[in-house]
Short mmCIF file of N, CA and C in Angstrom, two decimals:
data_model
loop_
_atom_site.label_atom_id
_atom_site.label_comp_id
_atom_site.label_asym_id
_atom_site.label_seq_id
_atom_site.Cartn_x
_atom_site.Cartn_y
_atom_site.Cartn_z
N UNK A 24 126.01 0.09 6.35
CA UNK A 24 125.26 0.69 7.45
C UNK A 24 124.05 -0.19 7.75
N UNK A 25 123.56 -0.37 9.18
CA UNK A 25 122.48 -1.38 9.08
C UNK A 25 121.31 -0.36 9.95
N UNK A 26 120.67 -0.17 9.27
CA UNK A 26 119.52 0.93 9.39
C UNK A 26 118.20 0.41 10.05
N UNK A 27 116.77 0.31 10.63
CA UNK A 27 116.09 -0.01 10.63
C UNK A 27 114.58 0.79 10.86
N UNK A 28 113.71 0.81 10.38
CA UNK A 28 113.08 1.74 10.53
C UNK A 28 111.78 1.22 11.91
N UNK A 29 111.09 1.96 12.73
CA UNK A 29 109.64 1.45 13.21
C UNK A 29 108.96 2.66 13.13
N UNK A 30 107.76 2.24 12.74
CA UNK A 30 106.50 2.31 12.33
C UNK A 30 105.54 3.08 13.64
N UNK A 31 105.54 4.63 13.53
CA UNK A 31 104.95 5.14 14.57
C UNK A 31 103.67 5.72 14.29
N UNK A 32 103.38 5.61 13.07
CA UNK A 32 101.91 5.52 12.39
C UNK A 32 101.67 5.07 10.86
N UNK A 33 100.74 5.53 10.32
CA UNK A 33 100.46 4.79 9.13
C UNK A 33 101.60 6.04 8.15
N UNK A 34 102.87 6.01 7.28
CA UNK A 34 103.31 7.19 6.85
C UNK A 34 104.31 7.31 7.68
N UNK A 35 104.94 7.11 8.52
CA UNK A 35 105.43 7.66 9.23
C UNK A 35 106.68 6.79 10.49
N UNK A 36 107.49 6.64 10.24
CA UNK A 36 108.44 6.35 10.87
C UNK A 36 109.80 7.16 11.33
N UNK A 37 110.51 6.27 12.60
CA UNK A 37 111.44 6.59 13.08
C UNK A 37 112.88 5.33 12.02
N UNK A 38 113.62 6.58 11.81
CA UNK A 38 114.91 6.16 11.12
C UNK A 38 116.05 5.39 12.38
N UNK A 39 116.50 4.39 12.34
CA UNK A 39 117.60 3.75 13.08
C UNK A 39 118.67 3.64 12.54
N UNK A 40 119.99 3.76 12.98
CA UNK A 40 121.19 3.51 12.85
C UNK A 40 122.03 2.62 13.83
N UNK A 41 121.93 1.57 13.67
CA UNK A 41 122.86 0.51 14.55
C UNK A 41 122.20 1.10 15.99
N UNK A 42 120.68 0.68 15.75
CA UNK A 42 119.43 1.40 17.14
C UNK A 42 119.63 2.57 17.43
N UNK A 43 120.06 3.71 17.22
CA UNK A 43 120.10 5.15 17.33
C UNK A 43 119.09 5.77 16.53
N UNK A 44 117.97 6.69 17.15
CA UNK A 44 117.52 7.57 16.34
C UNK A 44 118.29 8.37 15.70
N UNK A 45 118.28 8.38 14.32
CA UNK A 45 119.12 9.46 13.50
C UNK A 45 118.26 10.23 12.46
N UNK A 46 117.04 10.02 12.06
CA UNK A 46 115.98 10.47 11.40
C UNK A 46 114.80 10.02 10.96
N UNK A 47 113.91 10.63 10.50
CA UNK A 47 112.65 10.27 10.12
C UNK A 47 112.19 10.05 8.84
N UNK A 48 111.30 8.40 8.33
CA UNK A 48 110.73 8.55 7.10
C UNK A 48 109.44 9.06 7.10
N UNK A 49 108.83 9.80 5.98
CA UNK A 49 107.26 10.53 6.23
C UNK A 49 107.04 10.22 4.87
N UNK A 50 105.58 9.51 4.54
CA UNK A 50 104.78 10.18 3.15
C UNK A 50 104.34 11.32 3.65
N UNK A 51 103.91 11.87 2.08
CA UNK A 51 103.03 12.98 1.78
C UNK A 51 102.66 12.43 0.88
N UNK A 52 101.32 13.95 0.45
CA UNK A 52 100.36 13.50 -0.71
C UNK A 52 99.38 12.98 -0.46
N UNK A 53 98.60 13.30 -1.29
CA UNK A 53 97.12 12.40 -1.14
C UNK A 53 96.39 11.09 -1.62
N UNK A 54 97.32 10.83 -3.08
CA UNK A 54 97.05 9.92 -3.70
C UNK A 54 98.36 9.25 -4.61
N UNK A 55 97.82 8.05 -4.94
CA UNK A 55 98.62 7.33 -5.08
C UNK A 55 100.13 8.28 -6.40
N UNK A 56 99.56 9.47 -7.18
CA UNK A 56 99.69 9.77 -7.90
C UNK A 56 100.61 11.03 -7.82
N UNK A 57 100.51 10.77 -6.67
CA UNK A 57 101.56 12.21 -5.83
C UNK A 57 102.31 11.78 -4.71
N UNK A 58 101.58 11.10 -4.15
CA UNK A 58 102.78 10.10 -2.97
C UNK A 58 104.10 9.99 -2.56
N UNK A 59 104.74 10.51 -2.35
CA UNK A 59 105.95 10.95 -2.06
C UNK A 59 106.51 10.50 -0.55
N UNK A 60 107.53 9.56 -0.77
CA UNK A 60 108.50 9.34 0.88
C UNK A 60 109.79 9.59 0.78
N UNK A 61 109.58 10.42 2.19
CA UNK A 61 111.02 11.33 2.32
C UNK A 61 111.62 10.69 3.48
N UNK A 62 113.15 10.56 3.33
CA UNK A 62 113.88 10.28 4.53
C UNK A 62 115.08 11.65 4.83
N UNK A 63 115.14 11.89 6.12
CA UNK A 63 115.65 12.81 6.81
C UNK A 63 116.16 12.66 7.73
N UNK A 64 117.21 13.36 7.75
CA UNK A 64 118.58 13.22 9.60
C UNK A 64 117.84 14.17 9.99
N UNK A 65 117.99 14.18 11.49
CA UNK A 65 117.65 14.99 12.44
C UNK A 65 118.40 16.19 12.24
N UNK A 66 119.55 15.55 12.42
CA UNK A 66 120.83 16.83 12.39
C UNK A 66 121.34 17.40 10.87
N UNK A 67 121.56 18.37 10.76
CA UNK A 67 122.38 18.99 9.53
C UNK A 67 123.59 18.73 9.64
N UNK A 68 124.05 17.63 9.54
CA UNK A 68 125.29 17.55 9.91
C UNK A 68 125.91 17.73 8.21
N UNK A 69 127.47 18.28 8.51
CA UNK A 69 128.10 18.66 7.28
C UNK A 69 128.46 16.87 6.07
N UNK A 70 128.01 17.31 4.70
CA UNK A 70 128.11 16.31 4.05
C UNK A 70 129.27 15.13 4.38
N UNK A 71 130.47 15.68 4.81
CA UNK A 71 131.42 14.36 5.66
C UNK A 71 131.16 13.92 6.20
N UNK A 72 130.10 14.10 7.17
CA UNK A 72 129.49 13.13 8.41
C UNK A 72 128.66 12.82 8.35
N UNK A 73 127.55 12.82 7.42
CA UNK A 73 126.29 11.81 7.48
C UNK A 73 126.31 10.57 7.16
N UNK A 74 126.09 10.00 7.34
CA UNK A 74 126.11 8.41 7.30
C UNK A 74 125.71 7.95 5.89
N UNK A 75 126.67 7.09 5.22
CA UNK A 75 125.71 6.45 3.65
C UNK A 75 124.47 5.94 4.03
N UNK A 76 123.60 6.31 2.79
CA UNK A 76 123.75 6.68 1.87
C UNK A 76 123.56 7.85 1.69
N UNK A 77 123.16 8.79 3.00
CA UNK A 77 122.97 10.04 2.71
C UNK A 77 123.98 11.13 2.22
N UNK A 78 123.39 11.82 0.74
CA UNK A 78 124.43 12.72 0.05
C UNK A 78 124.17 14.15 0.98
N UNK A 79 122.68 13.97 1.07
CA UNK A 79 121.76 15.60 1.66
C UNK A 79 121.25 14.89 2.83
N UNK A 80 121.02 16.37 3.54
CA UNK A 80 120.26 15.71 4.67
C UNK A 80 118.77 15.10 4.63
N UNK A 81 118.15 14.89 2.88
CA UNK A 81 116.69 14.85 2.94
C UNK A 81 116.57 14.43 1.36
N UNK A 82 116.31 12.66 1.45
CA UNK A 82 115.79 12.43 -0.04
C UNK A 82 114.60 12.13 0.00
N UNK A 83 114.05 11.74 -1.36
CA UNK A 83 113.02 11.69 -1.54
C UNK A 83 112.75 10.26 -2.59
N UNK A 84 111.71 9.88 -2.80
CA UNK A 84 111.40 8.65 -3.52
C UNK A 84 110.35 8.77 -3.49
N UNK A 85 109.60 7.78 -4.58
CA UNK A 85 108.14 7.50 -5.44
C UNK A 85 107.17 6.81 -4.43
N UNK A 86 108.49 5.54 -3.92
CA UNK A 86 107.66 4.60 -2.79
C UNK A 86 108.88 4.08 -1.84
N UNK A 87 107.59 3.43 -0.72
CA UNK A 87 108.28 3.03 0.38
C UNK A 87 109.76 2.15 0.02
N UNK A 88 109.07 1.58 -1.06
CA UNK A 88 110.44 -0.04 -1.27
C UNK A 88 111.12 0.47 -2.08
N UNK A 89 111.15 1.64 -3.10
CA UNK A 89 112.58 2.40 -3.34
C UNK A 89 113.63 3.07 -2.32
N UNK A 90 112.90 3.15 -1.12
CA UNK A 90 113.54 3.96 -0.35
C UNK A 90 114.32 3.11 0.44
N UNK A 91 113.51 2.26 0.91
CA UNK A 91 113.81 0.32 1.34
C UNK A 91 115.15 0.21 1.06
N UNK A 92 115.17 0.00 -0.35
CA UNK A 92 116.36 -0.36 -1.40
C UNK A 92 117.23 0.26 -1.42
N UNK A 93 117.12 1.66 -1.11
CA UNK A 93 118.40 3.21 -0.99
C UNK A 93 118.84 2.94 0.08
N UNK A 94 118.31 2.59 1.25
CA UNK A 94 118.75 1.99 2.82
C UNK A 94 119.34 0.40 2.76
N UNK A 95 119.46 0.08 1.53
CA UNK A 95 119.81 -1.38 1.95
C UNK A 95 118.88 -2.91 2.77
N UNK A 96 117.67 -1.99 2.53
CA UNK A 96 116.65 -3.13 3.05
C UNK A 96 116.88 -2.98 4.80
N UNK A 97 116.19 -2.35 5.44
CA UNK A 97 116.13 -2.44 6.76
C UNK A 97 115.15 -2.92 7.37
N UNK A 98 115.53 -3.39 8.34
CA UNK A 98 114.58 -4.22 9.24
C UNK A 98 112.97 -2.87 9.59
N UNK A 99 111.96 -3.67 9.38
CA UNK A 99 110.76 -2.57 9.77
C UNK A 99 110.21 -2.76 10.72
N UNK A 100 109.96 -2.49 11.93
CA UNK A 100 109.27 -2.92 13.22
C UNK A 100 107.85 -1.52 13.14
N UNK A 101 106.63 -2.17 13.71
CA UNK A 101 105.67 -1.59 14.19
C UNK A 101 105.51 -1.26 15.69
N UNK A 102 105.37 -0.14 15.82
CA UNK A 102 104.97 -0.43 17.19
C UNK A 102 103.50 0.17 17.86
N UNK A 103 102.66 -0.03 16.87
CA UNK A 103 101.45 0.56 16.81
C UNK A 103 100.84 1.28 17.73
N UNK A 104 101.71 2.60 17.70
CA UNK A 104 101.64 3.53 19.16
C UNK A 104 101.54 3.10 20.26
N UNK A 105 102.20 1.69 20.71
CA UNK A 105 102.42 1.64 21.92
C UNK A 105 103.84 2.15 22.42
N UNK A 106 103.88 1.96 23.77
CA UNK A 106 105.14 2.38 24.18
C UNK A 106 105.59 0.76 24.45
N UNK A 107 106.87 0.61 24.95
CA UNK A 107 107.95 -0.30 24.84
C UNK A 107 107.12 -1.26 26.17
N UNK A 108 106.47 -0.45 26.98
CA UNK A 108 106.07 -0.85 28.42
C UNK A 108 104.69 -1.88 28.29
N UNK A 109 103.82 -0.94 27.40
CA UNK A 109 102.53 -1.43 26.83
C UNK A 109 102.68 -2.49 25.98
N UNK A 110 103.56 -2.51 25.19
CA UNK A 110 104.01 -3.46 24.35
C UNK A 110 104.54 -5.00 24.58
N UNK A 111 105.27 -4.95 25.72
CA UNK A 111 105.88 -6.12 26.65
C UNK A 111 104.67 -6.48 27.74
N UNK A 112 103.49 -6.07 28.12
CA UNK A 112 102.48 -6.55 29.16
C UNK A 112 101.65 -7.48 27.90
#
């Protein structure tokens, strides 16, 4: 699967699937010591149809680059709250 994530704030990204939104990564927590990143499908779709590597619709990991690694290393784009329009001027 070739996944990619961008960067719609600090924590917080949009999940890609061969460029399709299909879900979202989010920290939580406050400190380094609780920190927690979760990735999530939009959809509940039934365990036959979610896309590897997802078993559930919603895992979880310690850090960003374990989660990185569960996705197969995906491309990360920022788009530092611009839009696509703002971004290209």
């Amino acid at each position: 699967m070739t996944y990619s994530l961008i960067q719609l704030a600090p924590g917080a990204y949009d999940l890609l699937l061969k460029g399709e939104i299909v879900g979202s990564v989010v920290r939580s927590g406050a400190r380094r010591s609780d920190t927690l990143w979760t990735a999530e499908l939009i959809e509940d779709l039934p365990e036959s149809k979610r896309p590897a590597p997802f078993a559930e619709i919603e895992h979880s990991f310690g850090t960003l680059r374990e989660l990185c690694e569960w996705l197969a290393f995906p491309e990360i784009k920022s788009n530092f709250g611009l839009s696509a329009v703002a971004r290209s001027s």
